[in-house]
Structure formats: structure tokens, C-alpha cells
Amino acid sequence: MNILSNKIALVTGACSDLGKAIIEELVSQGLKVVGLSSDINKLKILVDELKGKPGKLYPLQCDLSLPNEIEGAAEWIEKNLGSVDILINNASISLNWSSINGGIQELKKSLDINVLGLSLITKKILQLLKNKGIDNGAIVNINDICGLKLLPLASDRPISPAYALSKSALAALTESLRLELAQNQSNIKVISICPGLVENEINQQWLKENSRLALKPKDVVDAILYTLQTPENVLIKDLIITPIREIN
């Protein structure tokens, strides 16, 4: 029996290449999935594409840089679904920003979505779980291998300093949350998935100009499912997945 059957999941960044791949797989496995995206029209198209699958996609417009929209999404979930069993923090942006010449607004936008918005939606879901008396489930943070490196820009792929900074912050945030929940005797799993180079909208043009082996979004989805399908007493804390021969 699939241990994910009848679960409810929340996926941020639902219209990105990886977000869509995650949602398609979860809905195909029979889960109810709440998808958050700033582009509600793209989400509605995805809803139509998934009609007839065992599960269901609930589209919600939500810009993670806007706290009021996060509040609204959490209220909708509480009213209509009660809570969720799985939170997949997938939303992320990578802006072209320089440590020397970059503007503060670009850096702020990166942190607002990649760190602060992620933190707020996580807090809201944890509160919903507490309100329902639920003390299990999983929080999956999609990081990047650059977030684990002391020299994140020593890579064979383009990485914005703002993006690297946000992912390093996410690594610290993930470990802090995991420790805090453990100290509170919680059974909620906190999982970090750290992919290397992935074929997605961020890297699409660069990959056309630079021949590199890259992961498919489905490869990352398989890694996520692997961590979610472990027994209740087993936690895969961090999972790094890269294409073979990637230099990082």
C-alpha cells in the first residue's frame, strides 16, 4: 500500500518546472495537492491537465514575497482542508545580482521569497498542525547544493550571489527547525533536498549555450518521494542529488 495515499500536500512554486513535476506525481498517486503560485492562470491550466487523475489539485494564487497572501492561503487551507500532511517548499527565484554592484531591491526580493516567505508559510502550516493536534507529517525544503558549500560560486554553472546567500540561509534555517522540533518531541520530519544542476526555466538558456549533463525535474521528484516514503521512525535529513561529473 502506498503510504502517501489520502495525504494532503502543499507545494509552493507550483508553476515552475520542478513544481509542476512534483504536483503531477503527487496527484497521480492520489494525493490532494494545494498548489501555490503567483500566476493563477498557469495553475488553472495545470488543473485541467490533471483532470481524471486519482488525486486533485487545488490552485491558490500566492506571492510568497507578500505576507498577506500567505496569510490568505493559510486561512483557505484551514477552512477547506483543515491542514496538510506534507509541505514542499519549492518556490525559489534567482536574480542576476552582484555583491559589489547589485541593488538592494534584487537582494531583498531573493530573501523575501527564498527565505522569509518560506519561513512564514512553514510557520503557518506548523500552527495548523498544532491546532488539529497533529504531530507527524513532513516539511521538505528544496535547497541547492550551493547552499552547502563554503565557496558557492566555485561551480561549473551560473549561480547568483543573492541566490547562493539565500540557499545558505535556508540550510541553516532547515537545521534550526529540525532541532527545535526534536527538542519539542515532535514527530514532524524536516527534510532537505539539495539538487545540483537541473534542467529548468532558470538554467534553460544557459544550457543551450553550454553543453552540460543536468538532472531532469523527474529525477528530483523521485528523490523527494524516496524521502517521504520511509517508515515513521526513519528520517532522511539531507539528500544531495547531482548529475554525474558535476563540479561543485
mmCIF file with all atom_site columns, C-alpha atoms in Angstrom, residues 17-185:
data_model
loop_
_atom_site.group_PDB
_atom_site.id
_atom_site.type_symbol
_atom_site.label_atom_id
_atom_site.label_alt_id
_atom_site.label_comp_id
_atom_site.label_asym_id
_atom_site.label_entity_id
_atom_site.label_seq_id
_atom_site.pdbx_PDB_ins_code
_atom_site.Cartn_x
_atom_site.Cartn_y
_atom_site.Cartn_z
_atom_site.occupancy
_atom_site.B_iso_or_equiv
_atom_site.pdbx_formal_charge
_atom_site.auth_seq_id
_atom_site.auth_comp_id
_atom_site.auth_asym_id
_atom_site.auth_atom_id
_atom_site.pdbx_PDB_model_num
ATOM 1   C CA . ASP A 1 17  ? 9.228   23.126 -13.947 1.00 0.00 ? 17  ASP A CA 1
ATOM 2   C CA . LEU A 1 18  ? 10.014  21.283 -10.735 1.00 0.00 ? 18  LEU A CA 1
ATOM 3   C CA . GLY A 1 19  ? 6.815   22.389 -9.014  1.00 0.00 ? 19  GLY A CA 1
ATOM 4   C CA . LYS A 1 20  ? 4.697   21.051 -11.873 1.00 0.00 ? 20  LYS A CA 1
ATOM 5   C CA . ALA A 1 21  ? 6.601   17.754 -11.882 1.00 0.00 ? 21  ALA A CA 1
ATOM 6   C CA . ILE A 1 22  ? 6.072   17.369 -8.119  1.00 0.00 ? 22  ILE A CA 1
ATOM 7   C CA . ILE A 1 23  ? 2.365   18.111 -8.373  1.00 0.00 ? 23  ILE A CA 1
ATOM 8   C CA . GLU A 1 24  ? 1.828   15.814 -11.356 1.00 0.00 ? 24  GLU A CA 1
ATOM 9   C CA . GLU A 1 25  ? 3.408   12.906 -9.477  1.00 0.00 ? 25  GLU A CA 1
ATOM 10  C CA . LEU A 1 26  ? 1.545   13.515 -6.208  1.00 0.00 ? 26  LEU A CA 1
ATOM 11  C CA . VAL A 1 27  ? -1.829  13.925 -7.908  1.00 0.00 ? 27  VAL A CA 1
ATOM 12  C CA . SER A 1 28  ? -1.154  10.780 -9.945  1.00 0.00 ? 28  SER A CA 1
ATOM 13  C CA . GLN A 1 29  ? -0.583  8.929  -6.664  1.00 0.00 ? 29  GLN A CA 1
ATOM 14  C CA . GLY A 1 30  ? -3.937  10.055 -5.306  1.00 0.00 ? 30  GLY A CA 1
ATOM 15  C CA . LEU A 1 31  ? -2.983  12.971 -3.088  1.00 0.00 ? 31  LEU A CA 1
ATOM 16  C CA . LYS A 1 32  ? -4.921  16.161 -2.635  1.00 0.00 ? 32  LYS A CA 1
ATOM 17  C CA . VAL A 1 33  ? -2.444  18.903 -3.507  1.00 0.00 ? 33  VAL A CA 1
ATOM 18  C CA . VAL A 1 34  ? -2.681  22.614 -2.823  1.00 0.00 ? 34  VAL A CA 1
ATOM 19  C CA . GLY A 1 35  ? -0.535  24.463 -5.349  1.00 0.00 ? 35  GLY A CA 1
ATOM 20  C CA . LEU A 1 36  ? 0.658   27.982 -4.608  1.00 0.00 ? 36  LEU A CA 1
ATOM 21  C CA . SER A 1 37  ? 1.791   30.281 -7.399  1.00 0.00 ? 37  SER A CA 1
ATOM 22  C CA . SER A 1 38  ? 1.718   33.974 -8.228  1.00 0.00 ? 38  SER A CA 1
ATOM 23  C CA . ASP A 1 39  ? 0.341   33.016 -11.667 1.00 0.00 ? 39  ASP A CA 1
ATOM 24  C CA . ILE A 1 40  ? -3.173  31.662 -11.097 1.00 0.00 ? 40  ILE A CA 1
ATOM 25  C CA . ASN A 1 41  ? -3.858  31.276 -14.820 1.00 0.00 ? 41  ASN A CA 1
ATOM 26  C CA . LYS A 1 42  ? -0.987  28.814 -15.274 1.00 0.00 ? 42  LYS A CA 1
ATOM 27  C CA . LEU A 1 43  ? -2.222  26.933 -12.216 1.00 0.00 ? 43  LEU A CA 1
ATOM 28  C CA . LYS A 1 44  ? -5.709  26.623 -13.675 1.00 0.00 ? 44  LYS A CA 1
ATOM 29  C CA . ILE A 1 45  ? -4.236  25.174 -16.876 1.00 0.00 ? 45  ILE A CA 1
ATOM 30  C CA . LEU A 1 46  ? -2.441  22.573 -14.747 1.00 0.00 ? 46  LEU A CA 1
ATOM 31  C CA . VAL A 1 47  ? -5.717  21.738 -13.009 1.00 0.00 ? 47  VAL A CA 1
ATOM 32  C CA . ASP A 1 48  ? -7.288  20.964 -16.391 1.00 0.00 ? 48  ASP A CA 1
ATOM 33  C CA . GLU A 1 49  ? -4.299  18.831 -17.405 1.00 0.00 ? 49  GLU A CA 1
ATOM 34  C CA . LEU A 1 50  ? -4.645  16.705 -14.260 1.00 0.00 ? 50  LEU A CA 1
ATOM 35  C CA . LYS A 1 51  ? -8.368  16.018 -14.534 1.00 0.00 ? 51  LYS A CA 1
ATOM 36  C CA . GLY A 1 52  ? -9.009  12.298 -14.427 1.00 0.00 ? 52  GLY A CA 1
ATOM 37  C CA . LYS A 1 53  ? -6.043  11.566 -12.161 1.00 0.00 ? 53  LYS A CA 1
ATOM 38  C CA . PRO A 1 54  ? -6.680  9.816  -8.816  1.00 0.00 ? 54  PRO A CA 1
ATOM 39  C CA . GLY A 1 55  ? -5.913  12.925 -6.777  1.00 0.00 ? 55  GLY A CA 1
ATOM 40  C CA . LYS A 1 56  ? -6.874  16.583 -7.062  1.00 0.00 ? 56  LYS A CA 1
ATOM 41  C CA . LEU A 1 57  ? -5.086  19.908 -7.410  1.00 0.00 ? 57  LEU A CA 1
ATOM 42  C CA . TYR A 1 58  ? -6.414  22.960 -5.577  1.00 0.00 ? 58  TYR A CA 1
ATOM 43  C CA . PRO A 1 59  ? -4.963  26.139 -7.163  1.00 0.00 ? 59  PRO A CA 1
ATOM 44  C CA . LEU A 1 60  ? -4.282  29.144 -4.947  1.00 0.00 ? 60  LEU A CA 1
ATOM 45  C CA . GLN A 1 61  ? -2.721  32.421 -6.000  1.00 0.00 ? 61  GLN A CA 1
ATOM 46  C CA . CYS A 1 62  ? 0.022   33.367 -3.575  1.00 0.00 ? 62  CYS A CA 1
ATOM 47  C CA . ASP A 1 63  ? 3.106   35.536 -3.953  1.00 0.00 ? 63  ASP A CA 1
ATOM 48  C CA . LEU A 1 64  ? 5.484   34.425 -1.190  1.00 0.00 ? 64  LEU A CA 1
ATOM 49  C CA . SER A 1 65  ? 7.003   37.900 -1.020  1.00 0.00 ? 65  SER A CA 1
ATOM 50  C CA . LEU A 1 66  ? 3.639   39.211 0.254   1.00 0.00 ? 66  LEU A CA 1
ATOM 51  C CA . PRO A 1 67  ? 2.794   38.157 3.841   1.00 0.00 ? 67  PRO A CA 1
ATOM 52  C CA . ASN A 1 68  ? -0.904  38.991 3.431   1.00 0.00 ? 68  ASN A CA 1
ATOM 53  C CA . GLU A 1 69  ? -1.204  36.497 0.555   1.00 0.00 ? 69  GLU A CA 1
ATOM 54  C CA . ILE A 1 70  ? 0.494   33.815 2.658   1.00 0.00 ? 70  ILE A CA 1
ATOM 55  C CA . GLU A 1 71  ? -1.978  34.563 5.450   1.00 0.00 ? 71  GLU A CA 1
ATOM 56  C CA . GLY A 1 72  ? -4.847  34.220 2.985   1.00 0.00 ? 72  GLY A CA 1
ATOM 57  C CA . ALA A 1 73  ? -3.587  30.881 1.684   1.00 0.00 ? 73  ALA A CA 1
ATOM 58  C CA . ALA A 1 74  ? -3.254  29.507 5.215   1.00 0.00 ? 74  ALA A CA 1
ATOM 59  C CA . GLU A 1 75  ? -6.781  30.644 6.052   1.00 0.00 ? 75  GLU A CA 1
ATOM 60  C CA . TRP A 1 76  ? -8.146  28.942 2.916   1.00 0.00 ? 76  TRP A CA 1
ATOM 61  C CA . ILE A 1 77  ? -6.400  25.693 3.793   1.00 0.00 ? 77  ILE A CA 1
ATOM 62  C CA . GLU A 1 78  ? -7.711  25.749 7.358   1.00 0.00 ? 78  GLU A CA 1
ATOM 63  C CA . LYS A 1 79  ? -11.275 26.467 6.220   1.00 0.00 ? 79  LYS A CA 1
ATOM 64  C CA . ASN A 1 80  ? -11.400 23.955 3.362   1.00 0.00 ? 80  ASN A CA 1
ATOM 65  C CA . LEU A 1 81  ? -8.943  21.179 4.245   1.00 0.00 ? 81  LEU A CA 1
ATOM 66  C CA . GLY A 1 82  ? -8.121  21.657 7.912   1.00 0.00 ? 82  GLY A CA 1
ATOM 67  C CA . SER A 1 83  ? -4.385  21.268 7.452   1.00 0.00 ? 83  SER A CA 1
ATOM 68  C CA . VAL A 1 84  ? -1.833  19.473 5.289   1.00 0.00 ? 84  VAL A CA 1
ATOM 69  C CA . ASP A 1 85  ? 0.339   16.419 5.896   1.00 0.00 ? 85  ASP A CA 1
ATOM 70  C CA . ILE A 1 86  ? 3.221   17.414 3.633   1.00 0.00 ? 86  ILE A CA 1
ATOM 71  C CA . LEU A 1 87  ? 4.674   20.848 2.908   1.00 0.00 ? 87  LEU A CA 1
ATOM 72  C CA . ILE A 1 88  ? 7.086   21.069 -0.018  1.00 0.00 ? 88  ILE A CA 1
ATOM 73  C CA . ASN A 1 89  ? 8.844   24.433 -0.043  1.00 0.00 ? 89  ASN A CA 1
ATOM 74  C CA . ASN A 1 90  ? 9.826   24.557 -3.695  1.00 0.00 ? 90  ASN A CA 1
ATOM 75  C CA . ALA A 1 91  ? 9.364   28.241 -4.588  1.00 0.00 ? 91  ALA A CA 1
ATOM 76  C CA . SER A 1 92  ? 12.644  29.979 -5.365  1.00 0.00 ? 92  SER A CA 1
ATOM 77  C CA . ILE A 1 93  ? 13.989  32.776 -7.542  1.00 0.00 ? 93  ILE A CA 1
ATOM 78  C CA . SER A 1 94  ? 17.455  33.507 -8.859  1.00 0.00 ? 94  SER A CA 1
ATOM 79  C CA . LEU A 1 95  ? 18.016  37.137 -9.803  1.00 0.00 ? 95  LEU A CA 1
ATOM 80  C CA . ASN A 1 96  ? 21.098  38.444 -11.577 1.00 0.00 ? 96  ASN A CA 1
ATOM 81  C CA . TRP A 1 97  ? 22.747  40.287 -8.680  1.00 0.00 ? 97  TRP A CA 1
ATOM 82  C CA . SER A 1 98  ? 26.311  41.343 -7.922  1.00 0.00 ? 98  SER A CA 1
ATOM 83  C CA . SER A 1 99  ? 27.777  41.549 -4.432  1.00 0.00 ? 99  SER A CA 1
ATOM 84  C CA . ILE A 1 100 ? 29.578  44.735 -5.482  1.00 0.00 ? 100 ILE A CA 1
ATOM 85  C CA . ASN A 1 101 ? 27.186  46.455 -7.867  1.00 0.00 ? 101 ASN A CA 1
ATOM 86  C CA . GLY A 1 102 ? 23.834  44.803 -7.177  1.00 0.00 ? 102 GLY A CA 1
ATOM 87  C CA . GLY A 1 103 ? 20.838  46.815 -5.982  1.00 0.00 ? 103 GLY A CA 1
ATOM 88  C CA . ILE A 1 104 ? 19.305  46.207 -2.576  1.00 0.00 ? 104 ILE A CA 1
ATOM 89  C CA . GLN A 1 105 ? 15.859  45.533 -4.070  1.00 0.00 ? 105 GLN A CA 1
ATOM 90  C CA . GLU A 1 106 ? 17.074  42.489 -6.006  1.00 0.00 ? 106 GLU A CA 1
ATOM 91  C CA . LEU A 1 107 ? 18.703  41.072 -2.883  1.00 0.00 ? 107 LEU A CA 1
ATOM 92  C CA . LYS A 1 108 ? 15.613  41.791 -0.799  1.00 0.00 ? 108 LYS A CA 1
ATOM 93  C CA . LYS A 1 109 ? 13.351  40.072 -3.352  1.00 0.00 ? 109 LYS A CA 1
ATOM 94  C CA . SER A 1 110 ? 15.548  36.955 -3.269  1.00 0.00 ? 110 SER A CA 1
ATOM 95  C CA . LEU A 1 111 ? 15.455  36.799 0.528   1.00 0.00 ? 111 LEU A CA 1
ATOM 96  C CA . ASP A 1 112 ? 11.741  37.636 0.682   1.00 0.00 ? 112 ASP A CA 1
ATOM 97  C CA . ILE A 1 113 ? 10.819  34.594 -1.398  1.00 0.00 ? 113 ILE A CA 1
ATOM 98  C CA . ASN A 1 114 ? 13.634  32.110 -0.780  1.00 0.00 ? 114 ASN A CA 1
ATOM 99  C CA . VAL A 1 115 ? 13.896  32.613 2.974   1.00 0.00 ? 115 VAL A CA 1
ATOM 100 C CA . LEU A 1 116 ? 11.310  34.878 4.610   1.00 0.00 ? 116 LEU A CA 1
ATOM 101 C CA . GLY A 1 117 ? 8.256   33.746 2.645   1.00 0.00 ? 117 GLY A CA 1
ATOM 102 C CA . LEU A 1 118 ? 9.319   30.134 3.078   1.00 0.00 ? 118 LEU A CA 1
ATOM 103 C CA . SER A 1 119 ? 9.682   30.706 6.826   1.00 0.00 ? 119 SER A CA 1
ATOM 104 C CA . LEU A 1 120 ? 6.236   32.268 7.113   1.00 0.00 ? 120 LEU A CA 1
ATOM 105 C CA . ILE A 1 121 ? 4.367   29.563 5.183   1.00 0.00 ? 121 ILE A CA 1
ATOM 106 C CA . THR A 1 122 ? 6.196   26.929 7.240   1.00 0.00 ? 122 THR A CA 1
ATOM 107 C CA . LYS A 1 123 ? 5.185   28.651 10.458  1.00 0.00 ? 123 LYS A CA 1
ATOM 108 C CA . LYS A 1 124 ? 1.562   28.834 9.318   1.00 0.00 ? 124 LYS A CA 1
ATOM 109 C CA . ILE A 1 125 ? 1.435   25.139 8.436   1.00 0.00 ? 125 ILE A CA 1
ATOM 110 C CA . LEU A 1 126 ? 3.025   24.159 11.750  1.00 0.00 ? 126 LEU A CA 1
ATOM 111 C CA . GLN A 1 127 ? 0.344   26.210 13.517  1.00 0.00 ? 127 GLN A CA 1
ATOM 112 C CA . LEU A 1 128 ? -2.420  24.451 11.559  1.00 0.00 ? 128 LEU A CA 1
ATOM 113 C CA . LEU A 1 129 ? -0.949  21.079 12.525  1.00 0.00 ? 129 LEU A CA 1
ATOM 114 C CA . LYS A 1 130 ? -0.839  22.132 16.167  1.00 0.00 ? 130 LYS A CA 1
ATOM 115 C CA . ASN A 1 131 ? -4.435  23.384 16.050  1.00 0.00 ? 131 ASN A CA 1
ATOM 116 C CA . LYS A 1 132 ? -5.536  19.980 14.728  1.00 0.00 ? 132 LYS A CA 1
ATOM 117 C CA . GLY A 1 133 ? -3.472  18.079 17.279  1.00 0.00 ? 133 GLY A CA 1
ATOM 118 C CA . ILE A 1 134 ? -1.354  16.539 14.521  1.00 0.00 ? 134 ILE A CA 1
ATOM 119 C CA . ASP A 1 135 ? 2.262   15.745 15.362  1.00 0.00 ? 135 ASP A CA 1
ATOM 120 C CA . ASN A 1 136 ? 3.529   13.971 12.273  1.00 0.00 ? 136 ASN A CA 1
ATOM 121 C CA . GLY A 1 137 ? 3.949   14.723 8.603   1.00 0.00 ? 137 GLY A CA 1
ATOM 122 C CA . ALA A 1 138 ? 6.840   16.219 6.684   1.00 0.00 ? 138 ALA A CA 1
ATOM 123 C CA . ILE A 1 139 ? 8.339   19.534 5.680   1.00 0.00 ? 139 ILE A CA 1
ATOM 124 C CA . VAL A 1 140 ? 10.534  19.271 2.590   1.00 0.00 ? 140 VAL A CA 1
ATOM 125 C CA . ASN A 1 141 ? 12.784  22.223 1.770   1.00 0.00 ? 141 ASN A CA 1
ATOM 126 C CA . ILE A 1 142 ? 14.161  22.274 -1.765  1.00 0.00 ? 142 ILE A CA 1
ATOM 127 C CA . ASN A 1 143 ? 17.621  23.738 -1.358  1.00 0.00 ? 143 ASN A CA 1
ATOM 128 C CA . ASP A 1 144 ? 20.589  23.635 -3.763  1.00 0.00 ? 144 ASP A CA 1
ATOM 129 C CA . ILE A 1 145 ? 23.990  22.067 -3.401  1.00 0.00 ? 145 ILE A CA 1
ATOM 130 C CA . CYS A 1 146 ? 25.434  25.593 -3.480  1.00 0.00 ? 146 CYS A CA 1
ATOM 131 C CA . GLY A 1 147 ? 23.733  26.211 -0.139  1.00 0.00 ? 147 GLY A CA 1
ATOM 132 C CA . LEU A 1 148 ? 26.032  23.643 1.472   1.00 0.00 ? 148 LEU A CA 1
ATOM 133 C CA . LYS A 1 149 ? 29.313  24.976 0.103   1.00 0.00 ? 149 LYS A CA 1
ATOM 134 C CA . LEU A 1 150 ? 31.696  27.455 1.676   1.00 0.00 ? 150 LEU A CA 1
ATOM 135 C CA . LEU A 1 151 ? 32.581  28.613 -1.852  1.00 0.00 ? 151 LEU A CA 1
ATOM 136 C CA . PRO A 1 152 ? 29.166  28.505 -3.573  1.00 0.00 ? 152 PRO A CA 1
ATOM 137 C CA . LEU A 1 153 ? 30.361  30.305 -6.691  1.00 0.00 ? 153 LEU A CA 1
ATOM 138 C CA . ALA A 1 154 ? 33.152  27.795 -7.424  1.00 0.00 ? 154 ALA A CA 1
ATOM 139 C CA . SER A 1 155 ? 30.941  25.900 -9.816  1.00 0.00 ? 155 SER A CA 1
ATOM 140 C CA . ASP A 1 156 ? 30.605  24.975 -13.457 1.00 0.00 ? 156 ASP A CA 1
ATOM 141 C CA . ARG A 1 157 ? 27.161  26.585 -13.647 1.00 0.00 ? 157 ARG A CA 1
ATOM 142 C CA . PRO A 1 158 ? 25.991  30.185 -13.201 1.00 0.00 ? 158 PRO A CA 1
ATOM 143 C CA . ILE A 1 159 ? 24.953  30.978 -9.639  1.00 0.00 ? 159 ILE A CA 1
ATOM 144 C CA . SER A 1 160 ? 23.839  34.410 -8.481  1.00 0.00 ? 160 SER A CA 1
ATOM 145 C CA . PRO A 1 161 ? 25.429  35.542 -5.196  1.00 0.00 ? 161 PRO A CA 1
ATOM 146 C CA . ALA A 1 162 ? 21.959  36.509 -3.953  1.00 0.00 ? 162 ALA A CA 1
ATOM 147 C CA . TYR A 1 163 ? 20.673  33.016 -4.722  1.00 0.00 ? 163 TYR A CA 1
ATOM 148 C CA . ALA A 1 164 ? 23.673  31.374 -3.054  1.00 0.00 ? 164 ALA A CA 1
ATOM 149 C CA . LEU A 1 165 ? 23.217  33.570 0.010   1.00 0.00 ? 165 LEU A CA 1
ATOM 150 C CA . SER A 1 166 ? 19.540  32.656 0.293   1.00 0.00 ? 166 SER A CA 1
ATOM 151 C CA . LYS A 1 167 ? 20.249  28.942 -0.052  1.00 0.00 ? 167 LYS A CA 1
ATOM 152 C CA . SER A 1 168 ? 22.963  29.069 2.614   1.00 0.00 ? 168 SER A CA 1
ATOM 153 C CA . ALA A 1 169 ? 20.439  30.769 4.888   1.00 0.00 ? 169 ALA A CA 1
ATOM 154 C CA . LEU A 1 170 ? 17.910  28.048 4.055   1.00 0.00 ? 170 LEU A CA 1
ATOM 155 C CA . ALA A 1 171 ? 20.390  25.345 5.079   1.00 0.00 ? 171 ALA A CA 1
ATOM 156 C CA . ALA A 1 172 ? 20.792  26.987 8.496   1.00 0.00 ? 172 ALA A CA 1
ATOM 157 C CA . LEU A 1 173 ? 17.050  27.551 8.810   1.00 0.00 ? 173 LEU A CA 1
ATOM 158 C CA . THR A 1 174 ? 16.279  23.916 7.971   1.00 0.00 ? 174 THR A CA 1
ATOM 159 C CA . GLU A 1 175 ? 18.695  22.576 10.572  1.00 0.00 ? 175 GLU A CA 1
ATOM 160 C CA . SER A 1 176 ? 17.404  25.007 13.205  1.00 0.00 ? 176 SER A CA 1
ATOM 161 C CA . LEU A 1 177 ? 13.790  23.978 12.589  1.00 0.00 ? 177 LEU A CA 1
ATOM 162 C CA . ARG A 1 178 ? 14.709  20.292 12.722  1.00 0.00 ? 178 ARG A CA 1
ATOM 163 C CA . LEU A 1 179 ? 16.493  20.778 16.040  1.00 0.00 ? 179 LEU A CA 1
ATOM 164 C CA . GLU A 1 180 ? 13.678  22.833 17.546  1.00 0.00 ? 180 GLU A CA 1
ATOM 165 C CA . LEU A 1 181 ? 11.035  20.262 16.615  1.00 0.00 ? 181 LEU A CA 1
ATOM 166 C CA . ALA A 1 182 ? 13.189  17.440 18.012  1.00 0.00 ? 182 ALA A CA 1
ATOM 167 C CA . GLN A 1 183 ? 13.633  19.317 21.280  1.00 0.00 ? 183 GLN A CA 1
ATOM 168 C CA . ASN A 1 184 ? 9.835   19.618 21.457  1.00 0.00 ? 184 ASN A CA 1
ATOM 169 C CA . GLN A 1 185 ? 9.493   15.837 20.986  1.00 0.00 ? 185 GLN A CA 1
#
